[in-house]
């Protein structure tokens, strides 16, 4: 069976591949089960956000405090910032809920 092949070589693959491939297999199976008549029903709303540019090494928790929102809100908008902090040494765009950029800029200026 084709599915068995990946699982046999799993211990020999890089960590990133071991984590990535099973997710792709799952998505492929879900898509196949959904069939050609599957459609988006609009029940999932897209995130509404804006970007604010902050200095390097700015924590997402600090951005959340500036906005007076739960840190999870900011983490959910920025899943690519795995460590919860912007890259060092560069200005970096962070996604925040719409309307909050002035608050963040003011808080970081102080």
mmCIF file of N, CA and C in Angstrom:
data_model
loop_
_atom_site.group_PDB
_atom_site.id
_atom_site.type_symbol
_atom_site.label_atom_id
_atom_site.label_comp_id
_atom_site.label_asym_id
_atom_site.label_seq_id
_atom_site.Cartn_x
_atom_site.Cartn_y
_atom_site.Cartn_z
ATOM 1 N N UNK A 1 0.844 -1.185 0.000
ATOM 2 C CA UNK A 1 0.000 0.000 0.000
ATOM 3 C C UNK A 1 0.887 1.245 0.000
ATOM 4 N N UNK A 2 0.524 2.242 -0.777
ATOM 5 C CA UNK A 2 1.343 3.455 -0.924
ATOM 6 C C UNK A 2 1.489 4.215 0.393
ATOM 7 N N UNK A 3 0.462 4.217 1.225
ATOM 8 C CA UNK A 3 0.527 4.943 2.495
ATOM 9 C C UNK A 3 1.601 4.378 3.421
ATOM 10 N N UNK A 4 1.872 3.081 3.307
ATOM 11 C CA UNK A 4 2.858 2.443 4.180
ATOM 12 C C UNK A 4 4.278 2.929 3.909
ATOM 13 N N UNK A 5 4.574 3.314 2.681
ATOM 14 C CA UNK A 5 5.934 3.695 2.307
ATOM 15 C C UNK A 5 6.443 4.873 3.130
ATOM 16 N N UNK A 6 5.660 5.920 3.234
ATOM 17 C CA UNK A 6 6.089 7.095 4.000
ATOM 18 C C UNK A 6 6.369 6.724 5.448
ATOM 19 N N UNK A 7 5.499 5.956 6.042
ATOM 20 C CA UNK A 7 5.652 5.631 7.464
ATOM 21 C C UNK A 7 6.885 4.764 7.718
ATOM 22 N N UNK A 8 7.283 4.001 6.715
ATOM 23 C CA UNK A 8 8.491 3.177 6.868
ATOM 24 C C UNK A 8 9.763 4.019 6.852
ATOM 25 N N UNK A 9 9.772 5.074 6.041
ATOM 26 C CA UNK A 9 10.981 5.907 5.949
ATOM 27 C C UNK A 9 10.961 7.087 6.919
ATOM 28 N N UNK A 10 9.868 7.256 7.630
ATOM 29 C CA UNK A 10 9.702 8.388 8.544
ATOM 30 C C UNK A 10 10.891 8.632 9.468
ATOM 31 N N UNK A 11 11.454 7.622 10.121
ATOM 32 C CA UNK A 11 12.563 7.882 11.047
ATOM 33 C C UNK A 11 13.814 8.456 10.382
ATOM 34 N N UNK A 12 13.919 8.321 9.078
ATOM 35 C CA UNK A 12 15.122 8.757 8.367
ATOM 36 C C UNK A 12 14.985 10.151 7.752
ATOM 37 N N UNK A 13 13.830 10.758 7.891
ATOM 38 C CA UNK A 13 13.571 12.062 7.271
ATOM 39 C C UNK A 13 13.868 13.212 8.225
ATOM 40 N N UNK A 14 14.156 14.400 7.679
ATOM 41 C CA UNK A 14 14.337 15.579 8.537
ATOM 42 C C UNK A 14 13.049 15.874 9.312
ATOM 43 N N UNK A 15 13.187 16.491 10.462
ATOM 44 C CA UNK A 15 12.044 16.786 11.331
ATOM 45 C C UNK A 15 10.947 17.553 10.583
ATOM 46 N N UNK A 16 11.338 18.566 9.786
ATOM 47 C CA UNK A 16 10.348 19.370 9.072
ATOM 48 C C UNK A 16 9.500 18.509 8.144
ATOM 49 N N UNK A 17 10.148 17.578 7.469
ATOM 50 C CA UNK A 17 9.432 16.693 6.554
ATOM 51 C C UNK A 17 8.519 15.755 7.327
ATOM 52 N N UNK A 18 9.004 15.230 8.451
ATOM 53 C CA UNK A 18 8.180 14.325 9.269
ATOM 54 C C UNK A 18 6.903 15.015 9.724
ATOM 55 N N UNK A 19 6.972 16.315 9.974
ATOM 56 C CA UNK A 19 5.793 17.043 10.446
ATOM 57 C C UNK A 19 4.909 17.507 9.290
ATOM 58 N N UNK A 20 5.509 17.829 8.162
ATOM 59 C CA UNK A 20 4.785 18.418 7.040
ATOM 60 C C UNK A 20 4.004 17.387 6.223
ATOM 61 N N UNK A 21 4.642 16.292 5.876
ATOM 62 C CA UNK A 21 4.031 15.319 4.973
ATOM 63 C C UNK A 21 2.731 14.729 5.525
ATOM 64 N N UNK A 22 2.646 14.324 6.797
ATOM 65 C CA UNK A 22 1.367 13.794 7.285
ATOM 66 C C UNK A 22 0.217 14.802 7.161
ATOM 67 N N UNK A 23 0.533 16.075 7.334
ATOM 68 C CA UNK A 23 -0.508 17.101 7.175
ATOM 69 C C UNK A 23 -0.983 17.156 5.724
ATOM 70 N N UNK A 24 -0.043 17.046 4.795
ATOM 71 C CA UNK A 24 -0.417 17.065 3.379
ATOM 72 C C UNK A 24 -1.229 15.823 3.007
ATOM 73 N N UNK A 25 -0.862 14.694 3.574
ATOM 74 C CA UNK A 25 -1.627 13.470 3.328
ATOM 75 C C UNK A 25 -3.054 13.646 3.841
ATOM 76 N N UNK A 26 -3.193 14.211 5.032
ATOM 77 C CA UNK A 26 -4.524 14.424 5.614
ATOM 78 C C UNK A 26 -5.356 15.375 4.762
ATOM 79 N N UNK A 27 -4.765 16.472 4.323
ATOM 80 C CA UNK A 27 -5.492 17.444 3.498
ATOM 81 C C UNK A 27 -5.918 16.808 2.180
ATOM 82 N N UNK A 28 -5.032 16.019 1.595
ATOM 83 C CA UNK A 28 -5.349 15.345 0.335
ATOM 84 C C UNK A 28 -6.529 14.400 0.514
ATOM 85 N N UNK A 29 -6.518 13.643 1.612
ATOM 86 C CA UNK A 29 -7.626 12.708 1.864
ATOM 87 C C UNK A 29 -8.933 13.456 2.124
ATOM 88 N N UNK A 30 -8.866 14.552 2.887
ATOM 89 C CA UNK A 30 -10.070 15.345 3.148
ATOM 90 C C UNK A 30 -10.630 15.928 1.857
ATOM 91 N N UNK A 31 -9.756 16.432 1.004
ATOM 92 C CA UNK A 31 -10.201 17.005 -0.266
ATOM 93 C C UNK A 31 -10.828 15.935 -1.154
ATOM 94 N N UNK A 32 -10.239 14.750 -1.155
ATOM 95 C CA UNK A 32 -10.773 13.661 -1.971
ATOM 96 C C UNK A 32 -12.149 13.234 -1.465
ATOM 97 N N UNK A 33 -12.324 13.209 -0.139
ATOM 98 C CA UNK A 33 -13.613 12.824 0.430
ATOM 99 C C UNK A 33 -14.677 13.884 0.185
ATOM 100 N N UNK A 34 -14.266 15.149 0.120
ATOM 101 C CA UNK A 34 -15.227 16.229 -0.098
ATOM 102 C C UNK A 34 -15.840 16.129 -1.488
ATOM 103 N N UNK A 35 -15.064 15.661 -2.438
ATOM 104 C CA UNK A 35 -15.564 15.465 -3.789
ATOM 105 C C UNK A 35 -15.680 16.754 -4.578
ATOM 106 N N UNK A 36 -16.058 16.619 -5.842
ATOM 107 C CA UNK A 36 -16.110 17.784 -6.734
ATOM 108 C C UNK A 36 -17.251 18.752 -6.413
ATOM 109 N N UNK A 37 -18.241 18.309 -5.653
ATOM 110 C CA UNK A 37 -19.371 19.179 -5.341
ATOM 111 C C UNK A 37 -19.167 19.994 -4.075
ATOM 112 N N UNK A 38 -18.018 19.841 -3.427
ATOM 113 C CA UNK A 38 -17.740 20.603 -2.206
ATOM 114 C C UNK A 38 -17.657 22.083 -2.551
ATOM 115 N N UNK A 39 -18.143 22.908 -1.644
ATOM 116 C CA UNK A 39 -18.093 24.350 -1.881
ATOM 117 C C UNK A 39 -17.919 25.093 -0.564
ATOM 118 N N UNK A 40 -17.465 26.301 -0.675
ATOM 119 C CA UNK A 40 -17.296 27.168 0.481
ATOM 120 C C UNK A 40 -18.641 27.810 0.779
ATOM 121 N N UNK A 41 -19.146 27.602 1.986
ATOM 122 C CA UNK A 41 -20.471 28.124 2.315
ATOM 123 C C UNK A 41 -20.439 29.503 2.970
ATOM 124 N N UNK A 42 -19.264 30.071 3.134
ATOM 125 C CA UNK A 42 -19.165 31.416 3.699
ATOM 126 C C UNK A 42 -19.253 31.467 5.207
ATOM 127 N N UNK A 43 -19.269 30.305 5.872
ATOM 128 C CA UNK A 43 -19.419 30.308 7.327
ATOM 129 C C UNK A 43 -18.151 30.759 8.043
ATOM 130 N N UNK A 44 -17.017 30.716 7.368
ATOM 131 C CA UNK A 44 -15.771 31.171 7.967
ATOM 132 C C UNK A 44 -15.477 32.565 7.434
ATOM 133 N N UNK A 45 -15.408 33.516 8.325
ATOM 134 C CA UNK A 45 -15.143 34.891 7.924
ATOM 135 C C UNK A 45 -13.643 35.145 7.871
ATOM 136 N N UNK A 46 -13.180 35.885 6.878
ATOM 137 C CA UNK A 46 -11.748 36.204 6.826
ATOM 138 C C UNK A 46 -11.378 37.156 7.956
ATOM 139 N N UNK A 47 -10.112 37.066 8.377
ATOM 140 C CA UNK A 47 -9.629 37.987 9.401
ATOM 141 C C UNK A 47 -9.650 39.404 8.853
ATOM 142 N N UNK A 48 -10.003 40.320 9.703
ATOM 143 C CA UNK A 48 -9.951 41.730 9.361
ATOM 144 C C UNK A 48 -8.801 42.320 10.166
ATOM 145 N N UNK A 49 -7.762 42.763 9.484
ATOM 146 C CA UNK A 49 -6.583 43.245 10.198
ATOM 147 C C UNK A 49 -5.896 44.354 9.414
ATOM 148 N N UNK A 50 -4.942 44.996 10.064
ATOM 149 C CA UNK A 50 -4.056 45.947 9.409
ATOM 150 C C UNK A 50 -2.641 45.639 9.872
ATOM 151 N N UNK A 51 -1.671 46.149 9.152
ATOM 152 C CA UNK A 51 -0.269 45.960 9.521
ATOM 153 C C UNK A 51 0.253 47.202 10.220
ATOM 154 N N UNK A 52 1.017 46.981 11.269
ATOM 155 C CA UNK A 52 1.732 48.069 11.926
ATOM 156 C C UNK A 52 3.200 47.657 11.933
ATOM 157 N N UNK A 53 4.070 48.601 11.633
ATOM 158 C CA UNK A 53 5.497 48.287 11.562
ATOM 159 C C UNK A 53 6.156 48.629 12.882
ATOM 160 N N UNK A 54 6.827 47.617 13.441
ATOM 161 C CA UNK A 54 7.428 47.741 14.770
ATOM 162 C C UNK A 54 8.918 47.417 14.688
ATOM 163 N N UNK A 55 9.694 47.864 15.679
ATOM 164 C CA UNK A 55 11.130 47.548 15.685
ATOM 165 C C UNK A 55 11.372 46.047 15.877
ATOM 166 N N UNK A 56 12.565 45.602 15.493
ATOM 167 C CA UNK A 56 12.956 44.225 15.735
ATOM 168 C C UNK A 56 12.914 43.902 17.217
ATOM 169 N N UNK A 57 12.723 42.636 17.529
ATOM 170 C CA UNK A 57 12.641 42.139 18.910
ATOM 171 C C UNK A 57 11.425 42.655 19.673
ATOM 172 N N UNK A 58 10.382 43.045 18.968
ATOM 173 C CA UNK A 58 9.138 43.442 19.629
ATOM 174 C C UNK A 58 8.319 42.183 19.874
ATOM 175 N N UNK A 59 7.855 41.996 21.101
ATOM 176 C CA UNK A 59 7.072 40.799 21.413
ATOM 177 C C UNK A 59 5.615 40.993 21.017
ATOM 178 N N UNK A 60 4.981 39.900 20.627
ATOM 179 C CA UNK A 60 3.554 39.963 20.326
ATOM 180 C C UNK A 60 2.761 40.259 21.591
ATOM 181 N N UNK A 61 3.266 39.789 22.729
ATOM 182 C CA UNK A 61 2.606 40.086 24.008
ATOM 183 C C UNK A 61 2.627 41.588 24.270
ATOM 184 N N UNK A 62 3.731 42.249 23.932
ATOM 185 C CA UNK A 62 3.821 43.699 24.096
ATOM 186 C C UNK A 62 2.845 44.432 23.196
ATOM 187 N N UNK A 63 2.682 43.951 21.972
ATOM 188 C CA UNK A 63 1.712 44.543 21.047
ATOM 189 C C UNK A 63 0.301 44.359 21.607
ATOM 190 N N UNK A 64 0.023 43.171 22.136
ATOM 191 C CA UNK A 64 -1.294 42.898 22.723
ATOM 192 C C UNK A 64 -1.568 43.821 23.909
ATOM 193 N N UNK A 65 -0.557 44.029 24.755
ATOM 194 C CA UNK A 65 -0.731 44.944 25.893
ATOM 195 C C UNK A 65 -1.038 46.357 25.416
ATOM 196 N N UNK A 66 -0.339 46.795 24.389
ATOM 197 C CA UNK A 66 -0.568 48.137 23.849
ATOM 198 C C UNK A 66 -1.996 48.292 23.341
ATOM 199 N N UNK A 67 -2.543 47.218 22.802
ATOM 200 C CA UNK A 67 -3.904 47.249 22.264
ATOM 201 C C UNK A 67 -4.964 46.888 23.297
ATOM 202 N N UNK A 68 -4.502 46.427 24.459
ATOM 203 C CA UNK A 68 -5.413 45.970 25.512
ATOM 204 C C UNK A 68 -6.320 44.846 25.013
ATOM 205 N N UNK A 69 -5.688 43.884 24.303
ATOM 206 C CA UNK A 69 -6.400 42.692 23.843
ATOM 207 C C UNK A 69 -5.648 41.468 24.343
ATOM 208 N N UNK A 70 -6.300 40.339 24.320
ATOM 209 C CA UNK A 70 -5.658 39.090 24.713
ATOM 210 C C UNK A 70 -4.525 38.777 23.741
ATOM 211 N N UNK A 71 -3.419 38.290 24.246
ATOM 212 C CA UNK A 71 -2.252 37.981 23.411
ATOM 213 C C UNK A 71 -2.584 36.952 22.332
ATOM 214 N N UNK A 72 -3.553 36.080 22.593
ATOM 215 C CA UNK A 72 -3.940 35.061 21.613
ATOM 216 C C UNK A 72 -4.450 35.703 20.324
ATOM 217 N N UNK A 73 -5.121 36.835 20.440
ATOM 218 C CA UNK A 73 -5.627 37.539 19.256
ATOM 219 C C UNK A 73 -4.465 37.903 18.332
ATOM 220 N N UNK A 74 -3.409 38.443 18.906
ATOM 221 C CA UNK A 74 -2.254 38.864 18.111
ATOM 222 C C UNK A 74 -1.484 37.644 17.595
ATOM 223 N N UNK A 75 -1.342 36.613 18.427
ATOM 224 C CA UNK A 75 -0.661 35.387 17.973
ATOM 225 C C UNK A 75 -1.414 34.747 16.807
ATOM 226 N N UNK A 76 -2.749 34.717 16.895
ATOM 227 C CA UNK A 76 -3.548 34.116 15.826
ATOM 228 C C UNK A 76 -3.409 34.875 14.508
ATOM 229 N N UNK A 77 -3.230 36.182 14.581
ATOM 230 C CA UNK A 77 -3.046 36.980 13.369
ATOM 231 C C UNK A 77 -1.629 36.862 12.804
ATOM 232 N N UNK A 78 -0.695 36.370 13.615
ATOM 233 C CA UNK A 78 0.714 36.284 13.220
ATOM 234 C C UNK A 78 1.295 34.892 13.466
ATOM 235 N N UNK A 79 0.687 33.843 12.900
ATOM 236 C CA UNK A 79 1.166 32.488 13.182
ATOM 237 C C UNK A 79 2.584 32.229 12.681
ATOM 238 N N UNK A 80 3.059 33.040 11.769
ATOM 239 C CA UNK A 80 4.415 32.878 11.236
ATOM 240 C C UNK A 80 5.483 33.298 12.244
ATOM 241 N N UNK A 81 5.099 34.063 13.260
ATOM 242 C CA UNK A 81 6.051 34.476 14.300
ATOM 243 C C UNK A 81 5.981 33.456 15.431
ATOM 244 N N UNK A 82 6.546 32.313 15.190
ATOM 245 C CA UNK A 82 6.433 31.154 16.071
ATOM 246 C C UNK A 82 6.921 31.446 17.485
ATOM 247 N N UNK A 83 7.986 32.212 17.612
ATOM 248 C CA UNK A 83 8.541 32.502 18.934
ATOM 249 C C UNK A 83 7.843 33.675 19.618
ATOM 250 N N UNK A 84 6.885 34.295 18.940
ATOM 251 C CA UNK A 84 6.144 35.390 19.552
ATOM 252 C C UNK A 84 6.921 36.693 19.618
ATOM 253 N N UNK A 85 7.892 36.846 18.740
ATOM 254 C CA UNK A 85 8.725 38.049 18.733
ATOM 255 C C UNK A 85 9.136 38.336 17.287
ATOM 256 N N UNK A 86 9.269 39.619 16.954
ATOM 257 C CA UNK A 86 9.680 39.970 15.595
ATOM 258 C C UNK A 86 11.179 39.739 15.418
ATOM 259 N N UNK A 87 11.624 39.525 14.185
ATOM 260 C CA UNK A 87 13.054 39.295 13.939
ATOM 261 C C UNK A 87 13.902 40.481 14.413
ATOM 262 N N UNK A 88 15.077 40.204 14.924
ATOM 263 C CA UNK A 88 15.937 41.280 15.421
ATOM 264 C C UNK A 88 16.515 42.125 14.284
ATOM 265 N N UNK A 89 16.785 43.383 14.608
ATOM 266 C CA UNK A 89 17.532 44.236 13.700
ATOM 267 C C UNK A 89 16.804 44.762 12.489
ATOM 268 N N UNK A 90 15.498 44.619 12.430
ATOM 269 C CA UNK A 90 14.780 45.143 11.273
ATOM 270 C C UNK A 90 13.372 45.576 11.669
ATOM 271 N N UNK A 91 12.861 46.546 10.934
ATOM 272 C CA UNK A 91 11.466 46.955 11.119
ATOM 273 C C UNK A 91 10.615 45.833 10.526
ATOM 274 N N UNK A 92 9.552 45.463 11.223
ATOM 275 C CA UNK A 92 8.787 44.295 10.806
ATOM 276 C C UNK A 92 7.293 44.582 10.910
ATOM 277 N N UNK A 93 6.538 44.143 9.910
ATOM 278 C CA UNK A 93 5.091 44.319 9.913
ATOM 279 C C UNK A 93 4.397 43.260 10.748
ATOM 280 N N UNK A 94 3.581 43.712 11.686
ATOM 281 C CA UNK A 94 2.806 42.814 12.546
ATOM 282 C C UNK A 94 1.331 43.062 12.258
ATOM 283 N N UNK A 95 0.579 41.994 12.104
ATOM 284 C CA UNK A 95 -0.864 42.118 11.874
ATOM 285 C C UNK A 95 -1.558 42.367 13.204
ATOM 286 N N UNK A 96 -2.443 43.351 13.198
ATOM 287 C CA UNK A 96 -3.220 43.681 14.393
ATOM 288 C C UNK A 96 -4.667 43.911 13.979
ATOM 289 N N UNK A 97 -5.613 43.865 14.928
ATOM 290 C CA UNK A 97 -6.998 44.170 14.582
ATOM 291 C C UNK A 97 -7.100 45.584 13.999
ATOM 292 N N UNK A 98 -8.002 45.760 13.053
ATOM 293 C CA UNK A 98 -8.165 47.059 12.395
ATOM 294 C C UNK A 98 -8.400 48.175 13.401
ATOM 295 N N UNK A 99 -7.771 49.301 13.127
ATOM 296 C CA UNK A 99 -7.977 50.487 13.948
ATOM 297 C C UNK A 99 -7.034 50.634 15.121
ATOM 298 N N UNK A 100 -6.077 49.742 15.259
ATOM 299 C CA UNK A 100 -5.220 49.788 16.438
ATOM 300 C C UNK A 100 -3.809 50.296 16.217
ATOM 301 N N UNK A 101 -3.468 50.673 14.991
ATOM 302 C CA UNK A 101 -2.071 51.019 14.714
ATOM 303 C C UNK A 101 -1.588 52.232 15.506
ATOM 304 N N UNK A 102 -2.415 53.248 15.670
ATOM 305 C CA UNK A 102 -1.997 54.443 16.415
ATOM 306 C C UNK A 102 -1.689 54.071 17.865
ATOM 307 N N UNK A 103 -2.501 53.214 18.456
ATOM 308 C CA UNK A 103 -2.283 52.769 19.837
ATOM 309 C C UNK A 103 -0.928 52.086 19.993
ATOM 310 N N UNK A 104 -0.602 51.208 19.050
ATOM 311 C CA UNK A 104 0.666 50.477 19.117
ATOM 312 C C UNK A 104 1.834 51.435 18.939
ATOM 313 N N UNK A 105 1.747 52.310 17.955
ATOM 314 C CA UNK A 105 2.828 53.268 17.704
ATOM 315 C C UNK A 105 3.052 54.147 18.927
ATOM 316 N N UNK A 106 1.969 54.647 19.522
ATOM 317 C CA UNK A 106 2.093 55.495 20.716
ATOM 318 C C UNK A 106 2.715 54.729 21.880
ATOM 319 N N UNK A 107 2.286 53.489 22.083
ATOM 320 C CA UNK A 107 2.805 52.689 23.199
ATOM 321 C C UNK A 107 4.289 52.384 23.012
ATOM 322 N N UNK A 108 4.699 52.094 21.795
ATOM 323 C CA UNK A 108 6.101 51.767 21.544
ATOM 324 C C UNK A 108 6.996 53.002 21.599
ATOM 325 N N UNK A 109 6.418 54.167 21.378
ATOM 326 C CA UNK A 109 7.194 55.408 21.446
ATOM 327 C C UNK A 109 7.516 55.782 22.889
ATOM 328 N N UNK A 110 6.746 55.263 23.823
ATOM 329 C CA UNK A 110 6.955 55.592 25.250
ATOM 330 C C UNK A 110 7.853 54.602 25.935
#
